[in-house]
C-alpha cells in the first residue's frame, strides 16, 4: 500500500510501498480517508521534534487522521464506522500504562509513550492503518471528509477543559478571549470560542503578524472577531488598545507570548498554553509578573495532547462549526500522488490534507 | 478604647485612644480577643503596602483577628459567639459589589475593595470592632485563643482550592509537596499538607535560608518533613537532590522562585503562588519554562485573600492541627500594653499576636 514516510538522513517525505498491516486482537483495520498536516509534521520533517521507530529507517508521518473501519476484528466497532484515531500509545516498556489504563494518555510523562507519526511509532499517512479499537473515536458519517480536524480540535478541547477547570473554584464566565497565532489551530480555536464557547465576536481577538490581504485575516474578520497585528500592538499593549482578556490561548510557541499573556489577562483570567517553544533566554520583569499573577488571581495552564474524551468533544464541536469556516481553513486536499503539494508552506496555505481514499 | 494605629509620616505603630464603635444595622459589635501580626502588617508599617482611610491621619492596624460578639444587634449571631472577621469590604464607590454579593470578595479586582487594617479601612487592633455579621465566621469556643490563625490558614485554603481545581480535569492526587518559605504561613501550610492534605511527612519539604539551630527548622523536622536550604539547594535543584514536586506553595514573594517553581514541579504538577514580590527584572530561560509548562501539563496559579468559605475550611483545619505545632509557631502573645514586642522581627520570632482581652 501507499504510505508517506520520512527516512533517516533525508530532508523531506517520500511515498513508499508498505505491506497492508494486520490487526492484532483488540485492534481494528482502518482504511484511511484523509490525513491532515500541521506544524508538528513540519517540525518532524525538519528534525526539530520526534523520533523514528526503534530499529526502523523510516517513520510513517501523520497524526491527524480519519478513516473507515474495514475489519472490526471482533472489537466493539462495526465495519463502515467512520473513526478518528488518538495519537498516543503506550511505550513498549510499559512505564506509562497507568495513564493509558485510566484513559489519560495525554497526562503521561515524556518518555512513557509513543506518538503515532511523531514519537517512535508509525503514523497514519498510509492507505490502511491498525489501531486498538479503544483509541478510535467514532464520528457521524457526515463528518468523514473533515474528520481529520477532530485531532487538532481535540487539542483545544483539552486546553479549554484544563483552563476552565483552573477557574472552577469561583464564578467565572469568560467574556473576552484572544488567540495568539493565526495558523489553522488558532483559527479553528477562534471559531470554537465564538461558535461554541459563548464569546461574542466583538470580544474575540486573534493575533498574528501578516499584512492584508491575507486569508487568515479574512477568516478572523468573517467570524466577526478582531485581528491584532503583533507588530503594531504587542501582546502587553492589548489591554490598552482593545481590552484585557479573560482567556488567552497561546498557540504560537513564541516564548515571550507566554509571559506577556499574564499582562494581557483581565483579573481572574487564565492563559492556556499549547504552543511549544525552544529554549531561549530573555529578560522579564519577573517581579511584576509574579505580583500580577498573585494579586489578580491569574493562572497559566500548559497542556499537551488529548484523550478520547477530548476527541469526543471535538467531534461535537466539528459538527457545530460553520461549513464556510472549515472550507476557508482547509485550503487544499490533495490525492496521495500529489502529496508534496500538501507540505507546501506559503501565505495562501492555511491547512492541508492528503486524501488516501473516499468514503 | 485602646487601639494600635499607624499614623501618616510615622514609621511605627502607636497606642491610641478611640471611641468604641457603634454597630450599624446588619453589623455586630465584637470585643477583640487577639490579633495576629504578619508580613503584610510589617509592609504596611514600612510604607510598602496599603493605604490610609480617606480623610484620616491614621490606620488602625490588624487583619488577623478573633473576638467575641458582645452586641449581636439583631443579626443572626448570638452574644458570646467567638468569631473571626474576613478582611475585604466593599469600596464606597460600590465597584466591587457584585463580587461581595456572591460571596467572592477575594476575587474582586484591585481598587474595588478595602481591606481592613491594610487598604483604606481601619483594622482590628482595638478593644472593640464592628463588622457586618455576614463577614464574621463563627468558631468553636475551644479555638478562641488561636482563632487569629484562621485568617492566615484561610489564605492557604483558598490557594489549595484553586490549585487543586486547576488539576481537577484529570486524576491527580499530590504525593510530594514543597513549601517555599519558612515563615509562620509557610510552617502552618506545611502542617496543613501533612496533617490535612494527605502528604506523607517524608514527601513534604519546606525551603528556607536559615542556619541551625533554628526554631523554624525544628518545626519542619518535628512534622517529619525535610528542610531544604536554598543557599545550598536552589529551587531548580530540588528534583535532583530530593524529588520533583506535585505541588509547590510559594510564600516567599521572591520572584525567581515563581519561575523556578516550574522546574521543581513533577509532570502535571501545580505551583500555587501567594507571596507578593515587587517589580524586578531578571533573565529567565523563558523558552524552556514555557516548553516545560506545555509538554508536562504544568500550571501556575496565583491567589490572594480569601472568603467566608475559606475561613470556614480554615476553622476545621485549625481544629485538626496538632497543638504542639500551633504552640511552636506562635512564639509570643503580648498584652496590648506591651504591643511593641509583638512587632519585633528576629530569628527567634515566628508569629506573634496582641491580646486585647480574654474570653
XYZ file of C-alpha atoms in Angstrom:
718
model
C 0.000 0.000 0.000
C 0.983 3.635 -0.425
C 2.472 5.423 2.564
C 4.191 8.771 3.131
C 7.280 8.400 5.244
C 10.306 10.307 6.401
C 13.595 8.423 6.193
C 16.632 8.898 8.389
C 19.047 11.418 6.882
C 16.533 12.632 4.333
C 15.085 16.122 4.483
C 11.648 15.500 3.048
C 8.950 12.838 2.977
C 8.753 10.106 0.333
C 5.974 7.936 -0.999
C 6.798 4.322 -0.294
C 5.169 0.930 -0.592
C 4.425 -0.950 2.618
C 2.541 -4.176 3.286
C -1.016 -3.702 4.487
C -0.984 -4.126 8.288
C -2.870 -6.959 10.010
C -4.906 -6.117 13.113
C -3.901 -7.887 16.332
C -6.570 -8.901 18.841
C -8.309 -5.756 20.104
C -7.278 -3.815 17.026
C -9.355 -2.806 14.032
C -8.156 -2.316 10.461
C -8.968 1.125 9.114
C -8.950 2.315 5.517
C -7.579 5.839 5.595
C -9.693 8.617 4.147
C -7.705 11.762 4.847
C -4.743 12.823 6.964
C -4.163 16.460 7.931
C -0.807 18.175 8.190
C 0.195 20.603 10.902
C 3.211 22.374 12.341
C 4.297 19.275 14.230
C 4.644 17.381 10.951
C 6.851 20.141 9.606
C 8.940 20.020 12.791
C 9.310 16.263 12.492
C 10.440 16.652 8.904
C 12.951 19.369 9.823
C 14.337 17.164 12.605
C 13.250 19.508 15.393
C 10.883 17.041 17.017
C 10.033 13.373 17.112
C 11.913 10.070 16.889
C 11.997 7.183 14.455
C 10.522 3.827 15.482
C 13.247 1.728 17.094
C 15.151 -0.282 14.561
C 13.433 1.314 11.592
C 14.963 3.520 8.921
C 11.742 5.445 8.423
C 8.763 6.998 10.159
C 5.348 6.956 8.503
C 4.074 10.508 9.045
C 0.657 11.765 10.059
C -1.251 12.047 13.320
C -4.466 13.816 12.219
C -6.461 11.099 10.558
C -9.932 9.982 9.653
C -10.755 6.610 8.201
C -13.359 3.909 7.870
C -13.286 0.551 9.627
C -12.850 -2.263 7.127
C -12.108 -5.073 9.568
C -13.640 -4.635 13.023
C -11.822 -7.821 14.086
C -14.292 -8.701 16.870
C -13.932 -5.329 18.568
C -16.906 -3.169 19.568
C -16.635 -1.304 16.264
C -18.536 -2.113 13.080
C -17.299 -2.275 9.538
C -18.161 1.037 7.914
C -17.706 3.092 11.088
C -16.018 6.399 10.408
C -13.289 6.861 13.010
C -10.559 9.259 14.117
C -7.592 7.711 15.960
C -5.977 9.254 19.017
C -2.229 9.805 18.872
C -0.511 8.399 21.949
C 0.210 4.726 22.515
C 1.978 3.048 25.442
C 5.740 2.768 25.157
C 6.853 -0.866 24.919
C 8.435 -0.702 28.378
C 5.005 -0.114 29.915
C 6.047 2.870 32.016
C 3.004 4.913 31.025
C 0.491 2.108 31.368
C -1.338 3.547 34.372
C -2.181 6.676 32.376
C -3.468 4.654 29.447
C -5.438 2.346 31.740
C -7.428 5.270 33.088
C -7.923 6.906 29.713
C -5.478 9.763 30.299
C -2.537 9.090 27.981
C -2.379 12.858 27.437
C -1.171 13.192 31.046
C 1.582 10.572 30.707
C 5.067 11.998 31.298
C 7.518 12.276 28.409
C 9.321 9.019 27.743
C 6.409 6.814 28.781
C 4.519 6.942 25.490
C 4.869 6.818 21.754
C 3.036 9.202 19.466
C 1.912 7.859 16.132
C 3.555 9.748 13.316
C 5.711 11.716 15.735
C 7.489 9.835 18.520
C 8.666 6.265 17.995
C 5.631 4.891 16.160
C 4.409 4.987 12.577
C 1.615 7.416 11.819
C -1.496 7.332 9.690
C -0.277 8.523 6.271
C -0.903 5.190 4.601
C -3.787 3.574 2.764
C -4.546 1.454 5.804
C -3.654 1.528 9.484
C -4.446 -0.562 12.522
C -5.254 0.745 15.974
C -6.625 -0.596 19.242
C -10.365 -0.085 18.953
C -10.441 1.832 22.228
C -8.249 4.514 20.635
C -10.641 5.013 17.703
C -13.387 7.590 18.163
C -16.479 7.121 16.021
C -17.758 10.090 14.015
C -21.052 10.633 12.209
C -20.648 9.752 8.556
C -21.378 13.359 7.569
C -18.092 14.374 9.223
C -15.991 11.878 7.253
C -14.463 14.425 4.871
C -13.433 16.819 7.639
C -12.777 14.248 10.339
C -9.035 14.900 10.199
C -9.838 18.152 12.033
C -11.003 16.246 15.113
C -7.430 15.788 16.346
C -6.447 19.493 16.237
C -9.821 20.491 17.692
C -9.261 17.961 20.496
C -6.068 19.805 21.472
C -8.140 22.911 22.147
C -10.902 20.949 23.856
C -8.307 19.725 26.336
C -6.737 23.144 26.735
C -10.150 24.682 27.394
C -11.089 21.884 29.790
C -7.955 22.483 31.871
C -8.162 26.268 31.650
C -11.812 26.333 32.687
C -11.079 23.823 35.475
C -8.465 26.219 36.832
C -11.238 28.848 37.168
C -13.846 26.436 38.551
C -13.356 27.383 42.205
C -15.230 30.638 41.640
C -17.888 32.211 39.447
C -16.181 32.659 36.086
C -17.618 33.066 32.622
C -15.117 34.348 30.086
C -16.448 37.246 28.024
C -13.287 38.331 26.235
C -10.774 35.979 24.672
C -7.712 36.195 22.477
C -5.972 33.547 20.436
C -2.251 34.076 19.890
C -1.455 32.652 16.483
C -3.422 32.723 13.233
C -2.397 29.316 11.916
C -5.004 26.620 11.332
C -5.188 25.709 15.019
C -5.521 29.342 16.039
C -8.305 29.995 13.547
C -10.198 26.833 14.460
C -9.866 27.747 18.138
C -11.118 31.266 17.475
C -14.090 29.656 15.749
C -14.665 27.415 18.792
C -14.623 30.426 21.111
C -17.198 32.277 19.065
C -19.377 29.382 17.946
C -19.304 27.029 20.936
C -17.882 28.855 23.980
C -20.147 31.870 24.109
C -17.586 34.554 23.341
C -19.293 37.390 21.463
C -17.469 38.026 18.159
C -16.697 41.618 19.135
C -14.944 40.353 22.284
C -12.885 37.772 20.354
C -9.383 38.551 19.100
C -6.721 36.745 17.128
C -3.109 37.862 16.991
C -0.775 37.404 14.061
C 1.834 39.272 12.039
C 0.548 39.283 8.495
C -0.258 42.065 6.048
C -3.589 42.357 4.310
C -4.828 40.939 2.067
C -4.413 37.639 3.876
C -6.709 34.620 4.006
C -6.252 34.179 7.781
C -7.241 37.780 8.459
C -10.256 37.216 6.232
C -11.292 34.247 8.395
C -10.839 36.246 11.592
C -12.985 39.073 10.294
C -15.590 36.792 8.749
C -16.039 35.379 12.268
C -16.686 38.945 13.428
C -13.518 38.890 15.520
C -10.698 41.420 15.626
C -7.307 40.863 14.032
C -4.476 42.086 16.269
C -1.221 42.755 14.441
C 1.539 41.956 16.926
C 3.974 44.147 15.007
C 1.991 47.258 15.904
C 0.203 46.007 19.022
C 2.414 43.736 21.143
C 0.579 41.368 23.490
C 1.247 43.584 26.509
C -0.435 46.552 24.784
C -3.635 44.660 24.016
C -5.492 45.692 27.213
C -4.922 49.389 26.495
C -5.609 49.168 22.775
C -8.538 46.732 22.937
C -9.406 45.200 26.304
C -7.994 42.864 28.953
C -8.732 39.212 28.246
C -10.497 36.685 30.442
C -8.913 33.930 28.404
C -5.782 33.847 26.285
C -4.961 30.814 24.155
C -1.261 30.750 23.231
C -0.659 28.723 20.087
C 2.456 30.318 18.612
C 5.091 28.711 20.810
C 6.805 32.106 20.910
C 8.053 32.085 24.478
C 7.699 35.782 25.157
C 3.983 35.431 24.499
C 3.592 33.042 27.429
C 4.939 35.674 29.812
C 3.253 38.632 28.121
C -0.017 36.702 28.409
C -0.073 37.485 32.140
C -0.217 41.198 31.354
C -2.873 40.726 28.681
C -5.194 38.933 31.108
C -8.019 40.596 32.985
C -8.175 39.940 36.746
C -9.053 36.280 37.415
C -8.133 35.370 33.846
C -6.291 32.312 32.581
C -3.714 31.739 29.900
C -3.894 28.351 28.177
C -0.541 27.424 26.686
C -0.343 24.881 23.862
C 2.444 26.189 21.609
C 5.814 24.518 22.093
C 8.871 26.812 22.121
C 12.549 26.001 22.129
C 14.890 27.037 24.956
C 15.519 30.779 24.749
C 16.820 33.124 27.429
C 15.464 36.647 27.776
C 14.797 39.258 30.407
C 11.400 39.589 32.058
C 10.069 41.779 34.833
C 9.615 38.649 36.863
C 8.635 40.583 39.951
C 5.802 42.395 38.196
C 4.594 39.206 36.511
C 4.661 37.203 39.729
C 2.954 40.046 41.604
C 0.227 40.326 38.980
C -0.389 36.561 38.990
C -0.945 36.698 42.751
C -2.774 39.974 43.309
C -5.111 39.441 40.339
C -5.738 35.717 40.858
C -4.380 34.828 37.420
C -3.296 31.412 36.153
C -1.140 29.916 33.425
C -2.021 26.383 32.400
C 0.109 24.364 29.991
C -1.476 21.443 28.182
C -0.386 18.979 25.532
C -2.039 16.221 23.520
C -5.589 14.992 24.178
C -7.510 11.841 25.028
C -10.646 10.050 23.845
C -12.925 12.356 25.850
C -11.435 15.354 24.078
C -11.836 13.649 20.682
C -15.490 13.066 21.518
C -15.962 16.705 22.495
C -14.115 17.758 19.334
C -16.461 15.678 17.217
C -19.421 17.596 18.603
C -17.550 20.847 18.035
C -16.656 19.942 14.447
C -20.325 19.331 13.804
C -21.171 22.760 15.262
C -18.616 24.830 13.366
C -19.917 26.563 10.241
C -19.049 24.962 6.926
C -17.640 28.188 5.491
C -15.059 28.284 8.308
C -13.911 24.730 7.694
C -13.828 25.366 3.942
C -11.766 28.507 4.492
C -9.291 26.882 6.882
C -8.717 23.765 4.776
C -7.099 25.364 1.785
C -6.058 22.191 -0.009
C -6.856 18.462 -0.029
C -4.606 16.582 -2.406
C -4.553 12.973 -3.610
C -1.663 10.877 -2.334
C 0.009 11.049 -5.732
C 0.405 14.797 -5.271
C 1.462 14.669 -1.617
C 4.375 17.178 -1.903
C 1.801 19.881 -2.547
C 0.284 19.196 0.902
C 3.588 20.031 2.598
C 3.897 23.421 0.954
C 4.132 26.367 3.329
C 3.121 29.765 1.974
C 0.830 32.605 2.955
C -2.025 31.217 0.848
C -1.886 27.873 2.672
C -3.672 27.524 5.987
C -4.305 23.814 6.359
C -3.879 20.908 4.001
C -4.690 17.225 3.984
C -3.769 14.208 1.917
C -6.612 12.070 0.632
C -5.940 8.333 0.511
C -9.446 7.205 -0.391
C -13.074 8.302 -0.411
C -15.831 7.044 1.832
C -10.742 52.215 73.944
C -7.174 51.139 73.219
C -6.139 50.771 69.600
C -2.858 50.262 67.757
C -2.554 52.528 64.766
C -0.079 53.747 62.216
C -0.068 57.490 61.592
C 0.866 59.236 58.389
C 4.528 60.174 58.336
C 5.360 57.993 61.344
C 7.498 54.912 60.989
C 5.998 52.738 63.691
C 2.641 51.969 65.283
C 1.298 53.838 68.323
C -1.230 53.014 71.029
C -4.072 55.495 70.805
C -7.458 56.037 72.377
C -10.509 55.792 70.138
C -14.233 55.843 70.862
C -15.871 52.447 70.987
C -17.617 51.905 67.617
C -21.396 51.540 67.336
C -22.762 48.792 65.099
C -24.932 49.893 62.179
C -27.865 47.728 61.066
C -26.531 44.356 59.922
C -23.357 44.794 61.933
C -22.374 43.184 65.221
C -20.129 44.642 67.908
C -17.188 42.391 68.735
C -14.884 42.505 71.747
C -11.429 41.713 70.447
C -9.567 38.787 71.955
C -6.372 38.579 69.955
C -4.951 39.975 66.721
C -2.083 38.284 64.902
C 0.725 40.055 63.065
C 2.158 39.001 59.731
C 4.426 40.210 56.974
C 1.694 42.366 55.484
C 1.498 44.364 58.726
C 5.234 44.951 58.551
C 4.901 46.053 54.925
C 2.109 48.451 55.834
C 4.263 49.907 58.603
C 7.248 50.294 56.287
C 5.055 52.029 53.715
C 5.473 49.304 51.104
C 1.805 48.360 51.001
C -1.624 49.638 51.975
C -3.407 52.992 52.159
C -4.828 55.135 54.942
C -8.598 55.516 55.229
C -9.693 58.518 53.200
C -9.567 61.705 55.219
C -7.941 60.039 58.230
C -4.470 60.664 59.641
C -4.139 57.105 60.870
C -4.843 53.472 60.060
C -5.787 51.055 62.822
C -3.664 48.001 62.067
C -4.541 44.317 62.176
C -6.350 41.922 59.844
C -5.940 38.571 61.641
C -8.451 38.768 64.448
C -10.575 36.720 66.771
C -13.169 38.174 69.101
C -16.419 37.563 70.898
C -19.764 39.077 69.960
C -20.958 41.474 72.661
C -23.837 43.061 70.739
C -25.407 40.870 68.059
C -27.596 43.858 67.077
C -30.443 41.732 65.671
C -28.138 39.854 63.289
C -28.045 36.055 63.017
C -25.200 35.970 65.557
C -25.561 35.491 69.299
C -23.847 37.347 72.073
C -20.937 35.183 73.200
C -20.209 33.786 69.742
C -16.491 33.523 69.055
C -15.859 34.959 65.600
C -13.075 35.668 63.109
C -13.692 38.526 60.651
C -12.816 38.385 56.969
C -10.650 41.186 55.632
C -12.160 42.709 52.480
C -15.051 45.155 52.460
C -16.702 46.888 49.502
C -15.159 50.168 48.444
C -17.538 53.093 48.995
C -17.964 53.564 45.247
C -19.576 50.125 45.012
C -17.445 48.936 42.098
C -16.776 45.561 43.687
C -20.312 44.940 44.867
C -21.053 42.040 42.538
C -18.128 40.082 43.995
C -19.290 40.740 47.545
C -22.895 39.900 46.647
C -21.879 36.416 45.571
C -19.522 35.833 48.470
C -16.317 36.163 46.459
C -14.703 39.414 47.613
C -11.365 37.629 47.290
C -11.855 37.702 43.508
C -12.655 41.417 43.342
C -10.160 43.380 41.238
C -7.781 45.830 42.907
C -9.397 49.199 43.504
C -12.879 47.780 44.068
C -12.417 46.851 47.728
C -10.983 47.975 51.017
C -9.007 45.668 53.273
C -9.400 46.195 56.976
C -6.090 47.073 58.540
C -4.400 47.273 55.147
C -6.167 49.174 52.352
C -8.362 52.154 53.145
C -10.186 50.810 56.204
C -9.310 50.505 59.878
C -8.312 47.077 61.106
C -8.975 45.025 64.193
C -6.219 46.080 66.594
C -8.597 47.717 69.037
C -10.541 46.625 72.072
C -13.742 46.515 70.020
C -14.620 46.442 66.369
C -17.795 46.291 64.311
C -18.350 44.214 61.211
C -21.249 43.130 59.022
C -22.396 39.850 60.558
C -22.060 38.073 57.213
C -18.312 38.751 57.311
C -17.891 37.142 60.745
C -17.186 33.419 60.804
C -18.167 31.592 63.980
C -15.572 29.364 65.645
C -15.937 26.739 68.375
C -15.133 28.309 71.747
C -12.161 25.973 72.155
C -10.468 27.766 69.254
C -10.839 31.236 70.771
C -7.222 31.608 71.851
C -5.817 30.585 68.480
C -8.613 31.953 66.328
C -6.364 34.687 64.934
C -4.738 31.898 62.901
C -7.925 31.316 60.927
C -7.168 34.233 58.591
C -3.675 33.061 57.565
C -4.888 29.467 57.277
C -7.729 30.701 55.048
C -5.156 32.114 52.619
C -3.789 28.613 52.118
C -7.249 27.065 51.988
C -8.002 29.322 49.055
C -4.642 28.682 47.405
C -5.155 24.926 47.727
C -8.736 25.165 46.470
C -7.607 26.968 43.326
C -4.520 24.812 42.816
C -6.485 21.589 43.194
C -9.227 22.952 40.914
C -6.589 23.519 38.247
C -5.821 19.786 38.413
C -9.439 18.637 38.604
C -9.786 17.784 34.912
C -7.739 14.624 35.429
C -6.838 12.047 38.054
C -4.490 13.905 40.400
C -3.556 13.215 43.980
C -0.456 15.087 45.107
C 2.069 12.873 46.867
C 5.024 15.244 47.121
C 4.804 18.882 48.107
C 7.143 21.718 48.930
C 6.502 24.992 50.695
C 8.797 27.867 49.718
C 9.231 29.978 52.814
C 9.598 29.016 56.453
C 7.756 31.941 57.986
C 4.607 31.400 60.015
C 2.419 30.971 56.916
C 4.876 28.537 55.372
C 5.074 26.425 58.511
C 1.305 26.391 59.035
C 0.857 25.412 55.393
C 3.420 22.639 55.727
C 1.414 21.441 58.713
C -1.795 21.542 56.641
C -0.169 19.479 53.890
C 0.944 16.792 56.306
C -1.980 16.803 58.716
C -4.959 17.512 56.466
C -3.948 17.059 52.803
C -2.544 13.549 52.893
C 1.077 14.374 52.089
C 3.332 11.834 53.822
C 5.860 13.658 56.025
C 8.784 12.160 54.125
C 7.385 13.614 50.888
C 6.901 17.092 52.426
C 9.551 19.798 52.116
C 9.989 23.338 53.310
C 12.566 25.719 51.879
C 14.307 28.480 53.781
C 17.731 30.025 54.288
C 18.458 29.700 57.957
C 21.269 28.073 59.886
C 20.652 25.555 62.625
C 19.770 25.768 65.426
C 16.601 27.493 64.302
C 13.054 27.223 65.620
C 11.516 27.041 62.140
C 13.762 24.156 61.140
C 12.783 22.459 64.385
C 9.106 22.756 63.428
C 9.761 21.387 59.929
C 11.594 18.383 61.306
C 9.138 17.796 64.136
C 6.492 17.475 61.403
C 8.703 14.778 59.853
C 9.303 16.964 56.815
C 12.592 17.879 55.152
C 14.235 21.291 55.480
C 15.672 22.470 52.155
C 18.343 25.151 52.486
C 18.004 27.330 49.394
C 21.600 28.529 49.786
C 22.918 25.049 49.060
C 19.948 23.624 47.141
C 18.301 26.210 44.868
C 14.705 25.506 43.914
C 15.705 24.234 40.465
C 17.999 21.625 42.028
C 15.302 20.182 44.292
C 14.153 17.450 41.855
C 17.694 16.071 41.531
C 18.564 16.405 45.198
C 15.212 15.279 46.629
C 12.335 14.700 44.204
C 10.101 16.565 41.772
C 7.044 18.072 43.436
C 3.394 17.534 42.606
C 2.588 20.746 44.461
C 4.700 23.786 45.258
C 3.356 26.532 47.507
C 5.301 29.772 47.002
C 5.053 32.012 50.066
C 8.286 33.994 49.931
C 7.349 36.557 47.305
C 10.858 36.115 45.887
C 10.077 36.408 42.180
C 12.711 33.982 40.952
C 11.007 31.272 42.971
C 7.805 31.633 40.949
C 9.690 30.833 37.753
C 11.954 28.208 39.286
C 8.829 26.516 40.621
C 8.062 25.286 37.094
C 11.321 23.341 37.106
C 10.727 21.965 40.594
C 7.356 20.526 39.604
C 6.754 16.935 38.586
C 4.785 16.388 35.365
C 1.139 17.514 35.832
C 2.129 19.477 38.939
C 0.910 22.892 40.042
C 2.581 25.861 41.659
C 0.352 27.898 43.982
C 1.637 31.447 44.294
C 0.675 33.550 47.323
C 3.829 35.574 48.080
C 3.791 39.144 46.748
C 7.020 40.389 45.118
C 7.990 43.839 43.931
C 8.850 44.616 40.308
C 12.258 43.155 39.495
C 13.782 42.403 36.107
C 15.925 39.338 35.555
C 16.787 36.835 32.864
C 14.944 33.529 32.540
C 15.121 30.697 30.073
C 11.613 31.581 29.032
C 11.635 29.104 26.181
C 12.499 26.179 28.431
C 9.965 27.256 31.071
C 7.192 27.724 28.549
C 8.061 24.422 26.873
C 8.026 22.591 30.199
C 4.664 24.106 31.191
C 3.158 22.806 27.952
C 4.819 19.422 27.433
C 4.428 18.419 31.086
C 0.910 19.820 31.601
C 2.051 22.106 34.421
C 0.204 25.087 35.885
C 0.946 28.221 37.886
C -1.953 29.621 39.868
C -1.770 32.940 41.695
C -4.209 33.583 44.527
C -4.762 36.361 47.032
C -7.016 36.910 50.026
C -9.856 34.528 50.986
C -13.598 34.490 51.556
C -16.041 33.129 54.141
C -15.896 29.611 52.680
C -12.134 29.590 53.140
C -12.463 30.885 56.695
C -14.873 28.040 57.410
C -12.467 25.492 55.948
C -9.631 27.092 57.915
C -11.609 26.742 61.129
C -11.863 22.989 60.565
C -8.158 22.898 59.718
C -7.190 24.853 62.821
C -9.090 22.312 64.891
C -7.203 19.484 63.166
C -3.679 20.849 63.511
C -1.697 19.490 66.468
C -1.417 21.751 69.496
C 2.366 21.448 69.605
C 2.580 22.920 66.103
C 0.420 25.907 66.960
C 2.346 26.416 70.197
C 5.628 26.287 68.313
C 4.533 28.682 65.570
C 3.010 31.265 67.900
C 6.133 32.354 69.712
C 4.659 35.306 71.581
C 1.275 36.664 72.667
C 1.608 40.015 74.411
C -0.887 42.254 76.205
C -1.758 45.473 74.424
C 0.366 47.452 76.860
C 3.461 45.646 75.523
C 2.473 45.832 71.852
C 5.913 46.917 70.526
C 7.202 43.488 71.486
C 4.716 41.916 69.070
C 6.247 43.809 66.150
C 9.771 42.545 66.813
C 11.390 40.643 63.980
C 14.206 38.284 64.873
C 15.152 34.674 64.250
C 13.513 33.525 67.482
C 10.182 35.062 66.485
C 7.892 33.112 64.191
C 4.447 34.527 64.843
C 3.114 36.941 67.436
C -0.244 38.275 68.495
C -1.544 41.076 70.660
C -4.085 40.173 73.305
C -6.800 42.758 73.924
C -8.969 40.687 76.269
C -9.668 37.140 77.381
C -12.752 35.087 76.617
